[in-house]
Coordinates of C-alpha atoms in Angstrom, one line a residue:
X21 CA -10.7 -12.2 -51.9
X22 CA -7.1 -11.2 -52.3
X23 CA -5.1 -12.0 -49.0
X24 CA -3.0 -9.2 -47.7
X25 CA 0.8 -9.7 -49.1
X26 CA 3.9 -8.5 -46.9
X27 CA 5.6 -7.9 -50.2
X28 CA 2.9 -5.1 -51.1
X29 CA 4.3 -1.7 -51.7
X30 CA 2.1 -0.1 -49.0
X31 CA 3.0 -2.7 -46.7
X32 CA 6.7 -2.8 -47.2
X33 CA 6.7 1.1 -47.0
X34 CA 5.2 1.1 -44.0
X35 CA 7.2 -1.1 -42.3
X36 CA 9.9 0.1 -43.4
X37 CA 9.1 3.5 -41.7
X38 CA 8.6 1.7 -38.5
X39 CA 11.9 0.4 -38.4
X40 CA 13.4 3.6 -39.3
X41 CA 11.1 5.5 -36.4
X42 CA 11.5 3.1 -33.9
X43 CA 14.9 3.8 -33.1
X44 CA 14.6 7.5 -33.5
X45 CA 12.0 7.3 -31.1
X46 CA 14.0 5.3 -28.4
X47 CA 16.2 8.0 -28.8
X48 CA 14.0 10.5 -28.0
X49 CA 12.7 9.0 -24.9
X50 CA 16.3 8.4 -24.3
X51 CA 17.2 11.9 -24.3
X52 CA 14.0 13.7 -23.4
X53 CA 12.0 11.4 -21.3
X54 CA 14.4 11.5 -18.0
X55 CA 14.1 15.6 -17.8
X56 CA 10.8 15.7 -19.1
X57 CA 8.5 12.7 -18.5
X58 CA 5.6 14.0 -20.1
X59 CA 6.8 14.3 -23.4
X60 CA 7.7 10.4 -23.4
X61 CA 6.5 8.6 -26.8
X62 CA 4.8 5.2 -26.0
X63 CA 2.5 3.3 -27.8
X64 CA -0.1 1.2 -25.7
X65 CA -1.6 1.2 -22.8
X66 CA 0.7 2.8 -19.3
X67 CA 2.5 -0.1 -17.7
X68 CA 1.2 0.0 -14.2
X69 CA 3.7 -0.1 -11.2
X70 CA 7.9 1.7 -11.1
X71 CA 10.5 -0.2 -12.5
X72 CA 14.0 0.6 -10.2
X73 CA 16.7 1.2 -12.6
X74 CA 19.9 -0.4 -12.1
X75 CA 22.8 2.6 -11.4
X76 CA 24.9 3.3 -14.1
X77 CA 28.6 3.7 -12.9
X78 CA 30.6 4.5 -15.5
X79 CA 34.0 2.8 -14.1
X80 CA 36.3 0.2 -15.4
X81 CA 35.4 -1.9 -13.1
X82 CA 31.3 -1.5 -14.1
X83 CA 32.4 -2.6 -17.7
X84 CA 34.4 -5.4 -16.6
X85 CA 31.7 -7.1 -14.4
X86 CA 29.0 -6.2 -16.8
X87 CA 26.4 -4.3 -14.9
X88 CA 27.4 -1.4 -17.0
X89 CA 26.4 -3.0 -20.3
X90 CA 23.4 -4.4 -18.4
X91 CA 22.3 -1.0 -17.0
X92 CA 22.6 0.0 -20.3
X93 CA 20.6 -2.3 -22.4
X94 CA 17.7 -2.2 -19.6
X95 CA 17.7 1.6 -20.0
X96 CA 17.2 1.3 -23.6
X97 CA 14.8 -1.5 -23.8
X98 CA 12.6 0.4 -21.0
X99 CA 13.1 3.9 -23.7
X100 CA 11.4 1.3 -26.7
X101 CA 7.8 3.3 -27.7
X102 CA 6.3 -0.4 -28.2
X103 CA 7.9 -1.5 -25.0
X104 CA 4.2 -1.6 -23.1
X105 CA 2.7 -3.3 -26.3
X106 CA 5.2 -6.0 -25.9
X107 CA 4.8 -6.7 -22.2
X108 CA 1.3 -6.7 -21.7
X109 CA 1.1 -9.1 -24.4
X110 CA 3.6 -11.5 -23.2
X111 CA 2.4 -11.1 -20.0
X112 CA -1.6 -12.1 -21.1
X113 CA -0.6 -15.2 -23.0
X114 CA 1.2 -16.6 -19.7
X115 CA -1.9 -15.5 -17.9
X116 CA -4.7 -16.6 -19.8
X117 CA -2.7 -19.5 -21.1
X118 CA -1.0 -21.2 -18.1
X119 CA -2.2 -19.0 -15.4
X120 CA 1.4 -17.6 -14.5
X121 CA 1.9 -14.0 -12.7
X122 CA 4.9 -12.4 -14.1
X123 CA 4.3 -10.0 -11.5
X124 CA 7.1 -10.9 -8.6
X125 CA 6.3 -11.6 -5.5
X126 CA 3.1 -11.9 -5.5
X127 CA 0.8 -15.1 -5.6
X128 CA -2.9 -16.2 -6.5
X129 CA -5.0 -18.2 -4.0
X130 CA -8.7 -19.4 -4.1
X131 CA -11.3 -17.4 -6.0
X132 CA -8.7 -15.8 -7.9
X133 CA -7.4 -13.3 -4.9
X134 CA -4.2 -12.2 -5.6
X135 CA -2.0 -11.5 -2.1
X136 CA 1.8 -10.6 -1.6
X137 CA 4.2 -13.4 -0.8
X138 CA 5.3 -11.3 2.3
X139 CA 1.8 -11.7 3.9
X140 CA 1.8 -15.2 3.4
X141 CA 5.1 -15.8 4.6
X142 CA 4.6 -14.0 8.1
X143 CA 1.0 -16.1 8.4
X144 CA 3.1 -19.2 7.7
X145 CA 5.7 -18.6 10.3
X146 CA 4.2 -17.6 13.0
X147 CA 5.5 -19.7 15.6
X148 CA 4.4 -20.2 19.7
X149 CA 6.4 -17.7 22.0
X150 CA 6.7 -15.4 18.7
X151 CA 4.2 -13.0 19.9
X152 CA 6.3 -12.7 23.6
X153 CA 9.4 -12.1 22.3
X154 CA 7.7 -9.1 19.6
X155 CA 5.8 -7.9 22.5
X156 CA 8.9 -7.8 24.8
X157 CA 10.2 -5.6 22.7
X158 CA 8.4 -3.5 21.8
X159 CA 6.8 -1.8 24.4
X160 CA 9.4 -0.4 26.0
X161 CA 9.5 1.5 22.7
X162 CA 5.7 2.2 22.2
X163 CA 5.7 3.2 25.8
X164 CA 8.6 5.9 25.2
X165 CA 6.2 7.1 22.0
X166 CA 3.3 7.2 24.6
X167 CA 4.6 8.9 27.6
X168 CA 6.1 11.7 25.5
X169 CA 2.3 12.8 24.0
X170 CA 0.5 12.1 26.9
X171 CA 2.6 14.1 28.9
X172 CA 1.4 17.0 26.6
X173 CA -1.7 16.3 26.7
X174 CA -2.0 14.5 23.3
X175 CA -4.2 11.6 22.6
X176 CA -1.7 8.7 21.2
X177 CA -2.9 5.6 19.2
X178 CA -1.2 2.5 18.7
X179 CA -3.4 0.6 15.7
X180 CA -3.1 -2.3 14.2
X181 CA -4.6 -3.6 11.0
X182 CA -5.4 -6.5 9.6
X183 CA -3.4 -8.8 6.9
X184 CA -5.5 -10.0 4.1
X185 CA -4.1 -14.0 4.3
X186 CA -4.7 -13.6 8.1
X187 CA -8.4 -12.8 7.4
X188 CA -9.0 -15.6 4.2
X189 CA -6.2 -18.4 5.6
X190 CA -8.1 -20.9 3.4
X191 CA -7.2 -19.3 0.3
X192 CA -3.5 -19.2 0.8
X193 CA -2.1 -21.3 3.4
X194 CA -2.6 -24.6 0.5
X195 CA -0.1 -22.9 -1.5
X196 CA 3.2 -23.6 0.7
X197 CA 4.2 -25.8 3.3
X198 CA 3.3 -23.8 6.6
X199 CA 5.2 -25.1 9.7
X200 CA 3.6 -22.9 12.6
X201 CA 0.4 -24.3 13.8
X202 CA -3.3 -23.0 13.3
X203 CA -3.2 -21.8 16.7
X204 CA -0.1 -20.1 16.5
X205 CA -1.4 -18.3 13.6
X206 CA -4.9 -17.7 15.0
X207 CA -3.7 -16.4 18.6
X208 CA -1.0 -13.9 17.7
X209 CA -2.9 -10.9 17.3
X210 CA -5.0 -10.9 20.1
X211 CA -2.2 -12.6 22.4
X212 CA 0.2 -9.8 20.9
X213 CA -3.0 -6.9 21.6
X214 CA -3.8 -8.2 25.6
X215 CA 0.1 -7.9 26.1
X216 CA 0.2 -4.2 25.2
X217 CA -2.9 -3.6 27.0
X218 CA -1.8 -5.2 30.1
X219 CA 1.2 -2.9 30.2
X220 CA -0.7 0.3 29.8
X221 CA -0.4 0.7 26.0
X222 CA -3.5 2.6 24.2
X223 CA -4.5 0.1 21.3
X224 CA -6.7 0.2 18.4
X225 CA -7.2 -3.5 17.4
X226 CA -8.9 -3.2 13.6
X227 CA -7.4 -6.8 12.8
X228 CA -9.5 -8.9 15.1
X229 CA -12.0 -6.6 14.3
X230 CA -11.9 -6.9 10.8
X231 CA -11.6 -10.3 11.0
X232 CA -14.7 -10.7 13.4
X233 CA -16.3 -9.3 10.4
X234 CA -15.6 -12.5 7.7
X235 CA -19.1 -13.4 6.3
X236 CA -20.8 -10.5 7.8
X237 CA -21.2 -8.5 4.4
X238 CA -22.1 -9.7 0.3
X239 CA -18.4 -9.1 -0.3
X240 CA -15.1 -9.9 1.5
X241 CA -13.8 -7.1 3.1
X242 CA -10.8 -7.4 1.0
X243 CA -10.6 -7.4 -3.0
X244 CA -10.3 -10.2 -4.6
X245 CA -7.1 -7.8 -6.9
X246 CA -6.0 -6.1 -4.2
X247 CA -4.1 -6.0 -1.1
X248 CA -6.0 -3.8 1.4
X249 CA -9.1 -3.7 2.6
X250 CA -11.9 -2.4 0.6
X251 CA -14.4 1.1 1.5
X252 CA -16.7 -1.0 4.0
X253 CA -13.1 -1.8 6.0
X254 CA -11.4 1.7 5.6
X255 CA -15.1 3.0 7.2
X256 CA -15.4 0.6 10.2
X257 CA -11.6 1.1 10.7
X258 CA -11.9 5.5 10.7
X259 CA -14.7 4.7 13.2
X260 CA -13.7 2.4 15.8
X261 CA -10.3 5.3 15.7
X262 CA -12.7 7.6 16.1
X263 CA -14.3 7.0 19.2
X264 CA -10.9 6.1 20.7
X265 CA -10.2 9.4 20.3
X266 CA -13.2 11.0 21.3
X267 CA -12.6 9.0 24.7
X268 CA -8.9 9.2 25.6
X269 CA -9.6 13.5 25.0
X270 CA -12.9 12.9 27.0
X271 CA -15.1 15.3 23.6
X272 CA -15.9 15.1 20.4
X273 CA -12.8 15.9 18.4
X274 CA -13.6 13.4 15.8
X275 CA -17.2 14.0 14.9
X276 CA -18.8 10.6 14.1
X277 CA -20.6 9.8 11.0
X278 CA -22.8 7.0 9.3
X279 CA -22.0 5.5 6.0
X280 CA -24.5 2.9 3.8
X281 CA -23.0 1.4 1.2
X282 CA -24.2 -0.2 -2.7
X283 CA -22.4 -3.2 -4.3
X284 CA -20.8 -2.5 -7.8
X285 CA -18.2 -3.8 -10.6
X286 CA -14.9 -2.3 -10.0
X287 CA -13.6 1.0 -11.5
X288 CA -10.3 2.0 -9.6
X289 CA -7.6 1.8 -6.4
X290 CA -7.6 -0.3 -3.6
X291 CA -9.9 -2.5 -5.5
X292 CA -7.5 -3.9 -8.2
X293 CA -4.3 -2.2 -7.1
X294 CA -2.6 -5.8 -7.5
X295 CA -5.0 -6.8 -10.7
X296 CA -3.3 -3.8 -12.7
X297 CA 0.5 -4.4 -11.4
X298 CA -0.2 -7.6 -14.0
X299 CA 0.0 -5.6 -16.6
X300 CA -2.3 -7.6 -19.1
X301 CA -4.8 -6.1 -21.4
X302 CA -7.7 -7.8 -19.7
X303 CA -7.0 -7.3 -15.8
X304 CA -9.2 -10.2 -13.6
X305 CA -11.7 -7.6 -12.1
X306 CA -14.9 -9.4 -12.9
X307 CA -15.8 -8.9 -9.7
X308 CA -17.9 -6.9 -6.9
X309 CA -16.4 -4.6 -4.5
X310 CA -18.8 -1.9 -2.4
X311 CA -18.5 2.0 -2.7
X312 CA -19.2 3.9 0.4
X313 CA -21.2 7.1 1.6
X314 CA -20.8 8.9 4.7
X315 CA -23.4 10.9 6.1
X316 CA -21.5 13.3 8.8
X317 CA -22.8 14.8 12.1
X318 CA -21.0 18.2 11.9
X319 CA -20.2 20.6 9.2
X320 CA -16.3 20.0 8.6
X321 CA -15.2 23.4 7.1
X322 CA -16.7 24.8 10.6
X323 CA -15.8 22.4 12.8
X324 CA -12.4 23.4 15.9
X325 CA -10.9 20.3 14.9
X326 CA -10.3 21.0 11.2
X327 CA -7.2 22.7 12.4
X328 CA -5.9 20.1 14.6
X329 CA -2.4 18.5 14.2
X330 CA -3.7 15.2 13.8
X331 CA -0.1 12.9 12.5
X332 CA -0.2 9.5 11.5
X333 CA 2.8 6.8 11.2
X334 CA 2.8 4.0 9.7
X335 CA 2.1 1.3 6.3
X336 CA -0.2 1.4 3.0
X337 CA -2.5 0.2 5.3
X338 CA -3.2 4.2 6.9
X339 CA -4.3 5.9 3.7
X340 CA -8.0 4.3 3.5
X341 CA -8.5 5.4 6.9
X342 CA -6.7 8.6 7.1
X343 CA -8.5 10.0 4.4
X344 CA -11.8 9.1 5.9
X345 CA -10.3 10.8 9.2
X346 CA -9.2 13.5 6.8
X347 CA -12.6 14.3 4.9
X348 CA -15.6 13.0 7.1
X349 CA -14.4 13.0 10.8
X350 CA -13.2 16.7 10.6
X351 CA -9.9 15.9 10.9
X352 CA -8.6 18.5 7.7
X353 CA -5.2 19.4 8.5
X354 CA -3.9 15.2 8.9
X355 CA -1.2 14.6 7.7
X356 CA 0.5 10.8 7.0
X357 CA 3.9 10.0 7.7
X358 CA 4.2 6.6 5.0
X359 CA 6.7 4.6 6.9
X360 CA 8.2 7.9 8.7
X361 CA 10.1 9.7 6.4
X362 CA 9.4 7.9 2.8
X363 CA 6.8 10.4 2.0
X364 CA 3.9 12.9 3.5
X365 CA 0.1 12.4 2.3
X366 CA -3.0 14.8 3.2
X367 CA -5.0 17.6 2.0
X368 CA -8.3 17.3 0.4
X369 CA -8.3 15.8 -2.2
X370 CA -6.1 13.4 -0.2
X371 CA -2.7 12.9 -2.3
X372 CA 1.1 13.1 -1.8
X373 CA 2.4 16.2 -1.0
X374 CA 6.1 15.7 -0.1
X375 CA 8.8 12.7 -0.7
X376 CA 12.3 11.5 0.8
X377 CA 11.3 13.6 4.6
X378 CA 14.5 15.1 6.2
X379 CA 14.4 15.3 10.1
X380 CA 13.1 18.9 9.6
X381 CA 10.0 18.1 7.8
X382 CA 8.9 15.8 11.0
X383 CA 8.8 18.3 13.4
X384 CA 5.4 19.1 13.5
X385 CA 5.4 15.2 14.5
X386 CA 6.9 16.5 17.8
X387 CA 4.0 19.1 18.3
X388 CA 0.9 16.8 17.5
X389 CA -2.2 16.8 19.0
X390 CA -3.0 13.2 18.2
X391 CA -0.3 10.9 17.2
X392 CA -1.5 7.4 15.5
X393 CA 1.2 4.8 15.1
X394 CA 0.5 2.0 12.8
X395 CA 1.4 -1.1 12.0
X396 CA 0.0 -3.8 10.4
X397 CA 0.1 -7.5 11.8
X398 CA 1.9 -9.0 9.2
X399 CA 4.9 -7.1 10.8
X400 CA 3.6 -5.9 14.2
X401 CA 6.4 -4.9 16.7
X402 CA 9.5 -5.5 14.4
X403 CA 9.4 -2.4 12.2
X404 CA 12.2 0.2 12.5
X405 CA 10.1 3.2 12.2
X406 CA 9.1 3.0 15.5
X407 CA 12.5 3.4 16.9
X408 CA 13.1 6.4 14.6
X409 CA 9.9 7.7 15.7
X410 CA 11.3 7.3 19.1
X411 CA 14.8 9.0 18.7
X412 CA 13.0 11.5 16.7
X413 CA 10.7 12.7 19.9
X414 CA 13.8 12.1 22.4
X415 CA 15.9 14.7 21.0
X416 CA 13.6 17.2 21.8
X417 CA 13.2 16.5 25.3

């Protein structure tokens, strides 16, 4: 059998097309792909995740310090049609070969889950007298958020969900030094919860909750490839913020539901949201994660409180649950504020429907019927969308 000869006609022609073509086609994506994404020209599979460009300043001063030039070269290495070819193959070999992420900031612990560094770092450092300090300030602030619905007639929330190292420690906490103590760690949620409680504060606790929960079902209730928690969390989550509201407005706002449950291989989201930020051709999903059905107690489309002005604040961690709020508690018309003003999710399907909010796009905020502020433990009373949250509501009083 003749072997295949790179000096071959029919090969050399056709490579030499390729090198012709390629940079034709970095110039199209060049020109075309910034105004018109969609007629981009890549060859591979999508690269999963959004690359920030660098700005490109074009000033003496840019050219002299070189982040011109580099702005430059990153622009048109990222416009290359084989560009994802080339990085999910780089990017398997240091996987499969010497189990390296080239994904940054993120880290792999036991059984192959893959977590945030952020996450780990806040489990690692959370030191005694932590939680008093957060806690001192910040209920003045949750207060302010509180007394401002309640006093028109609004049901107000204060939830807190759960951090994915906080509910597995044993898969993580081997992989750095950590200098706060297991009790430390352990006791900050609930310490940080009876604190706000004590001073009057309305709180949803889903991370001891959640955590309660370890060992309970055939699956963690996070994914092994991803950082939030999986249906069976979202579900238990929707309902305990369910019946809180059903009991601060004293009726059934939220209609309840039931939900079973079947184990399965994964197919998309939450599940492997981290798994396909890898960017290798093989993502590590060989494993189960469980896919949820609800069974409602009221007819949604029907149901008073499909029109409500039902607002929530907060992290990645309110979109399982808001969409569950959303579609099978009859709460149609709730809208999510991610992180404030970064962007506005709702509707059914649940999706993105606005980015980059200016102060006039949160004024229904001020005019909500129930208000849920989130935050998730990892961070719990230092986040600065509180305080904005908190301006935001004072300048209309």
């Amino acid at each position: 059998m003749n072997r295949p000869s790179f000096s071959h006609p029919v090969v050399r022609a056709t490579f030499s097309i390729f090198l012709v073509l390629l940079p034709l086609l970095t110039a199209w994506n060049l020109a075309v792909a910034p105004n018109h994404p969609k007629l981009e020209i890549k060859i591979g599979p999508k690269l999963a995740g959004v690359t920030r460009q660098l700005p490109l300043t074009w000033s003496l001063s840019s050219l002299i310090d070189g982040s011109l030039q580099k702005a430059i070269t990153e622009r048109v290495t990222q416009a290359l049609p084989i560009r994802p070819l080339l990085v999910r193959f780089n990017n398997e070999l240091k996987f499969e070969l010497f189990g390296e992420l080239t994904l940054p900031g993120v880290v792999r612990g036991a059984h192959g889950h893959l977590i945030e560094q952020f996450y780990l770092d806040d489990y690692c450092n959370r030191t005694e007298g932590m939680v008093e300090t957060r806690a001192r300030a910040t209920i003045p602030k949750l207060k302010a958020v509180q007394d401002y619905y309640r006093s028109r007639g609004s049901v107000f929330i204060y939830l807190i969900t759960p951090s994915k190292v906080a509910h597995l420690p044993d898969y993580f906490v081997n992989l750095q030094a950590c200098p706060s103590t297991p009790a430390a760690r352990t006791e900050f949620v609930p310490r940080y919860v009876n604190l706000l409680r004590e001073a009057g504060i309305n709180v949803v606790d889903t991370a001891t909750m959640i955590h309660s929960l370890r060992g309970k079902y055939e699956v963690e209730l996070f994914p092994q490839g991803g950082t939030h928690w999986n249906d069976i969390g979202g579900a238990l989550a929707a309902t305990a913020i369910a019946e809180e509201i059903n009991r601060q407005a004293n009726q059934t706002l939220a209609p309840p539901f039931t939900f079973t449950y079947t184990i399965s291989g994964v197919t998309s989201g939450v599940d492997r949201e981290l798994a396909d930020l890898i960017n290798v051709f093989f993502p590590p999903t060989a494993y189960l994660t469980p896919k949820v059905k609800f069974q409602h107690s009221a007819s949604c489309p029907d149901h008073p409180s499909s029109k409500l002005n039902v607002a929530v604040v907060g992290s990645s961690f309110t979109h399982l649950p808001a969409e569950i709020l959303a579609r099978d508690n009859c709460l149609s018309a709730l809208s999510t504020y991610f992180y404030l003003n970064l962007s506005r999710h709702g509707g059914q399907p649940y999706r993105r429907l606005q980015t980059n909010l200016a102060e006039k796009d949160l004024n229904s905020l001020r005019d909500a019927k129930i208000l849920i502020l989130e935050e998730n433990e990892s961070f719990a009373g230092t986040h600065s969308y509180i305080d904005a949250l908190r301006e935001l509501l004072a300048r209309q009083q």
